Amino acid sequence: MKTLYYTVFKKLYGKFFNSEVVFVDHMSNDMITTLKYDEIEPRELPDRYFLRTQLSTLYGEVIK
């Protein structure tokens, strides 16, 4: 079981984005992991990015 906290928000391009997420892993002695987004760049995404049937084909396109 994990709890996520959205702890920091930044305004970029006229919109607010969360730029830091804290994960608390309750199964591992409440170990804390912090994920920070330093660079956020808006871009258009194809509709297929949001289809469950396409998830297995997207890794190389989404993770860079």
mmCIF file of N, CA and C in Angstrom:
data_model
loop_
_atom_site.group_PDB
_atom_site.id
_atom_site.type_symbol
_atom_site.label_atom_id
_atom_site.label_comp_id
_atom_site.label_asym_id
_atom_site.label_seq_id
_atom_site.Cartn_x
_atom_site.Cartn_y
_atom_site.Cartn_z
ATOM 1 N N MET A 1 0.838 -1.168 0.000
ATOM 2 C CA MET A 1 0.000 0.000 0.000
ATOM 3 C C MET A 1 0.885 1.234 0.000
ATOM 4 N N LYS A 2 0.553 2.191 -0.867
ATOM 5 C CA LYS A 2 1.313 3.434 -0.960
ATOM 6 C C LYS A 2 0.363 4.622 -0.904
ATOM 7 N N THR A 3 0.875 5.699 -0.368
ATOM 8 C CA THR A 3 0.150 6.959 -0.358
ATOM 9 C C THR A 3 0.964 7.961 -1.163
ATOM 10 N N LEU A 4 0.293 8.713 -2.024
ATOM 11 C CA LEU A 4 0.956 9.742 -2.816
ATOM 12 C C LEU A 4 0.494 11.109 -2.346
ATOM 13 N N TYR A 5 1.447 12.016 -2.248
ATOM 14 C CA TYR A 5 1.147 13.398 -1.906
ATOM 15 C C TYR A 5 1.678 14.286 -3.025
ATOM 16 N N TYR A 6 0.822 15.117 -3.576
ATOM 17 C CA TYR A 6 1.231 16.099 -4.575
ATOM 18 C C TYR A 6 1.608 17.352 -3.796
ATOM 19 N N THR A 7 2.907 17.595 -3.657
ATOM 20 C CA THR A 7 3.379 18.567 -2.679
ATOM 21 C C THR A 7 3.767 19.929 -3.241
ATOM 22 N N VAL A 8 4.160 20.000 -4.504
ATOM 23 C CA VAL A 8 4.602 21.278 -5.076
ATOM 24 C C VAL A 8 3.915 21.478 -6.423
ATOM 25 N N PHE A 9 3.431 22.679 -6.641
ATOM 26 C CA PHE A 9 2.798 23.031 -7.912
ATOM 27 C C PHE A 9 3.481 24.271 -8.465
ATOM 28 N N LYS A 10 3.664 24.297 -9.787
ATOM 29 C CA LYS A 10 4.261 25.451 -10.459
ATOM 30 C C LYS A 10 3.335 25.899 -11.583
ATOM 31 N N LYS A 11 3.356 27.200 -11.838
ATOM 32 C CA LYS A 11 2.566 27.730 -12.946
ATOM 33 C C LYS A 11 3.483 27.857 -14.159
ATOM 34 N N LEU A 12 3.143 27.133 -15.207
ATOM 35 C CA LEU A 12 3.894 27.157 -16.454
ATOM 36 C C LEU A 12 2.913 27.276 -17.601
ATOM 37 N N TYR A 13 3.253 28.098 -18.565
ATOM 38 C CA TYR A 13 2.414 28.251 -19.757
ATOM 39 C C TYR A 13 0.973 28.618 -19.388
ATOM 40 N N GLY A 14 0.815 29.343 -18.285
ATOM 41 C CA GLY A 14 -0.507 29.795 -17.877
ATOM 42 C C GLY A 14 -1.354 28.763 -17.147
ATOM 43 N N LYS A 15 -0.773 27.594 -16.839
ATOM 44 C CA LYS A 15 -1.509 26.538 -16.134
ATOM 45 C C LYS A 15 -0.671 26.025 -14.968
ATOM 46 N N PHE A 16 -1.345 25.485 -13.958
ATOM 47 C CA PHE A 16 -0.635 24.898 -12.828
ATOM 48 C C PHE A 16 -0.368 23.417 -13.079
ATOM 49 N N PHE A 17 0.861 22.993 -12.783
ATOM 50 C CA PHE A 17 1.271 21.596 -12.904
ATOM 51 C C PHE A 17 1.872 21.166 -11.576
ATOM 52 N N ASN A 18 1.631 19.904 -11.202
ATOM 53 C CA ASN A 18 2.335 19.430 -10.015
ATOM 54 C C ASN A 18 3.774 19.134 -10.435
ATOM 55 N N SER A 19 4.727 19.599 -9.639
ATOM 56 C CA SER A 19 6.129 19.412 -9.987
ATOM 57 C C SER A 19 6.871 18.552 -8.975
ATOM 58 N N GLU A 20 6.148 18.062 -7.970
ATOM 59 C CA GLU A 20 6.774 17.155 -7.004
ATOM 60 C C GLU A 20 5.706 16.226 -6.431
ATOM 61 N N VAL A 21 6.033 14.938 -6.388
ATOM 62 C CA VAL A 21 5.142 13.926 -5.826
ATOM 63 C C VAL A 21 5.937 13.140 -4.785
ATOM 64 N N VAL A 22 5.364 12.957 -3.625
ATOM 65 C CA VAL A 22 5.999 12.178 -2.557
ATOM 66 C C VAL A 22 5.214 10.881 -2.392
ATOM 67 N N PHE A 23 5.931 9.746 -2.485
ATOM 68 C CA PHE A 23 5.342 8.420 -2.314
ATOM 69 C C PHE A 23 5.743 7.905 -0.936
ATOM 70 N N VAL A 24 4.783 7.418 -0.180
ATOM 71 C CA VAL A 24 5.065 6.775 1.104
ATOM 72 C C VAL A 24 4.667 5.316 0.962
ATOM 73 N N ASP A 25 5.644 4.417 1.102
ATOM 74 C CA ASP A 25 5.417 2.976 0.964
ATOM 75 C C ASP A 25 5.176 2.382 2.344
ATOM 76 N N HIS A 26 3.929 2.097 2.649
ATOM 77 C CA HIS A 26 3.557 1.606 3.972
ATOM 78 C C HIS A 26 3.936 0.145 4.184
ATOM 79 N N MET A 27 4.309 -0.540 3.123
ATOM 80 C CA MET A 27 4.731 -1.939 3.239
ATOM 81 C C MET A 27 6.239 -2.055 3.473
ATOM 82 N N SER A 28 6.954 -0.948 3.356
ATOM 83 C CA SER A 28 8.412 -0.939 3.543
ATOM 84 C C SER A 28 8.798 0.099 4.585
ATOM 85 N N ASN A 29 8.272 -0.061 5.770
ATOM 86 C CA ASN A 29 8.597 0.827 6.892
ATOM 87 C C ASN A 29 8.402 2.303 6.567
ATOM 88 N N ASP A 30 7.359 2.601 5.826
ATOM 89 C CA ASP A 30 7.036 3.980 5.446
ATOM 90 C C ASP A 30 8.172 4.680 4.705
ATOM 91 N N MET A 31 8.870 3.922 3.868
ATOM 92 C CA MET A 31 9.937 4.493 3.051
ATOM 93 C C MET A 31 9.356 5.595 2.161
ATOM 94 N N ILE A 32 10.084 6.689 2.032
ATOM 95 C CA ILE A 32 9.620 7.833 1.250
ATOM 96 C C ILE A 32 10.459 7.981 -0.009
ATOM 97 N N THR A 33 9.773 8.162 -1.136
ATOM 98 C CA THR A 33 10.419 8.438 -2.411
ATOM 99 C C THR A 33 9.833 9.738 -2.940
ATOM 100 N N THR A 34 10.703 10.631 -3.404
ATOM 101 C CA THR A 34 10.253 11.907 -3.945
ATOM 102 C C THR A 34 10.576 11.971 -5.426
ATOM 103 N N LEU A 35 9.578 12.305 -6.214
ATOM 104 C CA LEU A 35 9.728 12.438 -7.659
ATOM 105 C C LEU A 35 9.555 13.913 -8.000
ATOM 106 N N LYS A 36 10.625 14.510 -8.577
ATOM 107 C CA LYS A 36 10.587 15.930 -8.924
ATOM 108 C C LYS A 36 10.649 16.088 -10.432
ATOM 109 N N TYR A 37 9.772 16.918 -10.948
ATOM 110 C CA TYR A 37 9.762 17.252 -12.374
ATOM 111 C C TYR A 37 10.430 18.614 -12.526
ATOM 112 N N ASP A 38 11.627 18.632 -13.102
ATOM 113 C CA ASP A 38 12.348 19.890 -13.271
ATOM 114 C C ASP A 38 11.980 20.599 -14.567
ATOM 115 N N GLU A 39 11.686 19.826 -15.600
ATOM 116 C CA GLU A 39 11.355 20.418 -16.890
ATOM 117 C C GLU A 39 10.028 19.850 -17.382
ATOM 118 N N ILE A 40 9.107 20.734 -17.673
ATOM 119 C CA ILE A 40 7.820 20.332 -18.230
ATOM 120 C C ILE A 40 7.658 21.081 -19.541
ATOM 121 N N GLU A 41 7.407 20.344 -20.599
ATOM 122 C CA GLU A 41 7.269 20.952 -21.919
ATOM 123 C C GLU A 41 5.957 20.494 -22.548
ATOM 124 N N PRO A 42 5.077 21.424 -22.874
ATOM 125 C CA PRO A 42 3.807 21.010 -23.486
ATOM 126 C C PRO A 42 4.023 20.500 -24.908
ATOM 127 N N ARG A 43 3.255 19.496 -25.266
ATOM 128 C CA ARG A 43 3.289 18.991 -26.639
ATOM 129 C C ARG A 43 1.977 18.287 -26.926
ATOM 130 N N GLU A 44 1.641 18.214 -28.192
ATOM 131 C CA GLU A 44 0.428 17.527 -28.619
ATOM 132 C C GLU A 44 0.648 16.017 -28.526
ATOM 133 N N LEU A 45 -0.350 15.308 -28.046
ATOM 134 C CA LEU A 45 -0.275 13.855 -27.949
ATOM 135 C C LEU A 45 -1.335 13.235 -28.841
ATOM 136 N N PRO A 46 -0.969 12.177 -29.563
ATOM 137 C CA PRO A 46 -1.960 11.493 -30.395
ATOM 138 C C PRO A 46 -3.053 10.857 -29.532
ATOM 139 N N ASP A 47 -4.254 10.746 -30.066
ATOM 140 C CA ASP A 47 -5.369 10.143 -29.328
ATOM 141 C C ASP A 47 -5.053 8.725 -28.877
ATOM 142 N N ARG A 48 -4.242 7.990 -29.633
ATOM 143 C CA ARG A 48 -3.960 6.594 -29.278
ATOM 144 C C ARG A 48 -3.198 6.470 -27.956
ATOM 145 N N TYR A 49 -2.580 7.545 -27.481
ATOM 146 C CA TYR A 49 -1.902 7.512 -26.185
ATOM 147 C C TYR A 49 -2.885 7.232 -25.052
ATOM 148 N N PHE A 50 -4.148 7.453 -25.309
ATOM 149 C CA PHE A 50 -5.159 7.315 -24.264
ATOM 150 C C PHE A 50 -6.040 6.085 -24.445
ATOM 151 N N LEU A 51 -5.609 5.163 -25.292
ATOM 152 C CA LEU A 51 -6.341 3.923 -25.520
ATOM 153 C C LEU A 51 -5.643 2.775 -24.802
ATOM 154 N N ARG A 52 -6.384 2.049 -24.006
ATOM 155 C CA ARG A 52 -5.821 0.927 -23.253
ATOM 156 C C ARG A 52 -5.153 -0.090 -24.178
ATOM 157 N N THR A 53 -5.707 -0.316 -25.342
ATOM 158 C CA THR A 53 -5.165 -1.315 -26.268
ATOM 159 C C THR A 53 -3.801 -0.914 -26.822
ATOM 160 N N GLN A 54 -3.429 0.338 -26.709
ATOM 161 C CA GLN A 54 -2.157 0.818 -27.250
ATOM 162 C C GLN A 54 -1.050 0.929 -26.204
ATOM 163 N N LEU A 55 -1.355 0.704 -24.942
ATOM 164 C CA LEU A 55 -0.375 0.915 -23.874
ATOM 165 C C LEU A 55 0.931 0.165 -24.096
ATOM 166 N N SER A 56 0.860 -1.074 -24.523
ATOM 167 C CA SER A 56 2.082 -1.874 -24.672
ATOM 168 C C SER A 56 2.963 -1.390 -25.818
ATOM 169 N N THR A 57 2.452 -0.574 -26.708
ATOM 170 C CA THR A 57 3.234 -0.111 -27.857
ATOM 171 C C THR A 57 3.860 1.264 -27.636
ATOM 172 N N LEU A 58 3.583 1.916 -26.542
ATOM 173 C CA LEU A 58 3.973 3.311 -26.362
ATOM 174 C C LEU A 58 5.285 3.545 -25.635
ATOM 175 N N TYR A 59 5.856 2.557 -25.004
ATOM 176 C CA TYR A 59 7.001 2.778 -24.116
ATOM 177 C C TYR A 59 8.112 3.591 -24.777
ATOM 178 N N GLY A 60 8.531 3.209 -25.959
ATOM 179 C CA GLY A 60 9.620 3.906 -26.636
ATOM 180 C C GLY A 60 9.291 5.334 -27.017
ATOM 181 N N GLU A 61 8.033 5.637 -27.199
ATOM 182 C CA GLU A 61 7.622 6.988 -27.575
ATOM 183 C C GLU A 61 7.470 7.907 -26.364
ATOM 184 N N VAL A 62 7.056 7.346 -25.252
ATOM 185 C CA VAL A 62 6.754 8.157 -24.077
ATOM 186 C C VAL A 62 7.976 8.322 -23.183
ATOM 187 N N ILE A 63 8.740 7.260 -22.979
ATOM 188 C CA ILE A 63 9.916 7.288 -22.116
ATOM 189 C C ILE A 63 11.132 7.618 -22.965
ATOM 190 N N LYS A 64 11.761 8.746 -22.670
ATOM 191 C CA LYS A 64 12.942 9.153 -23.452
ATOM 192 C C LYS A 64 14.112 9.379 -22.551
#
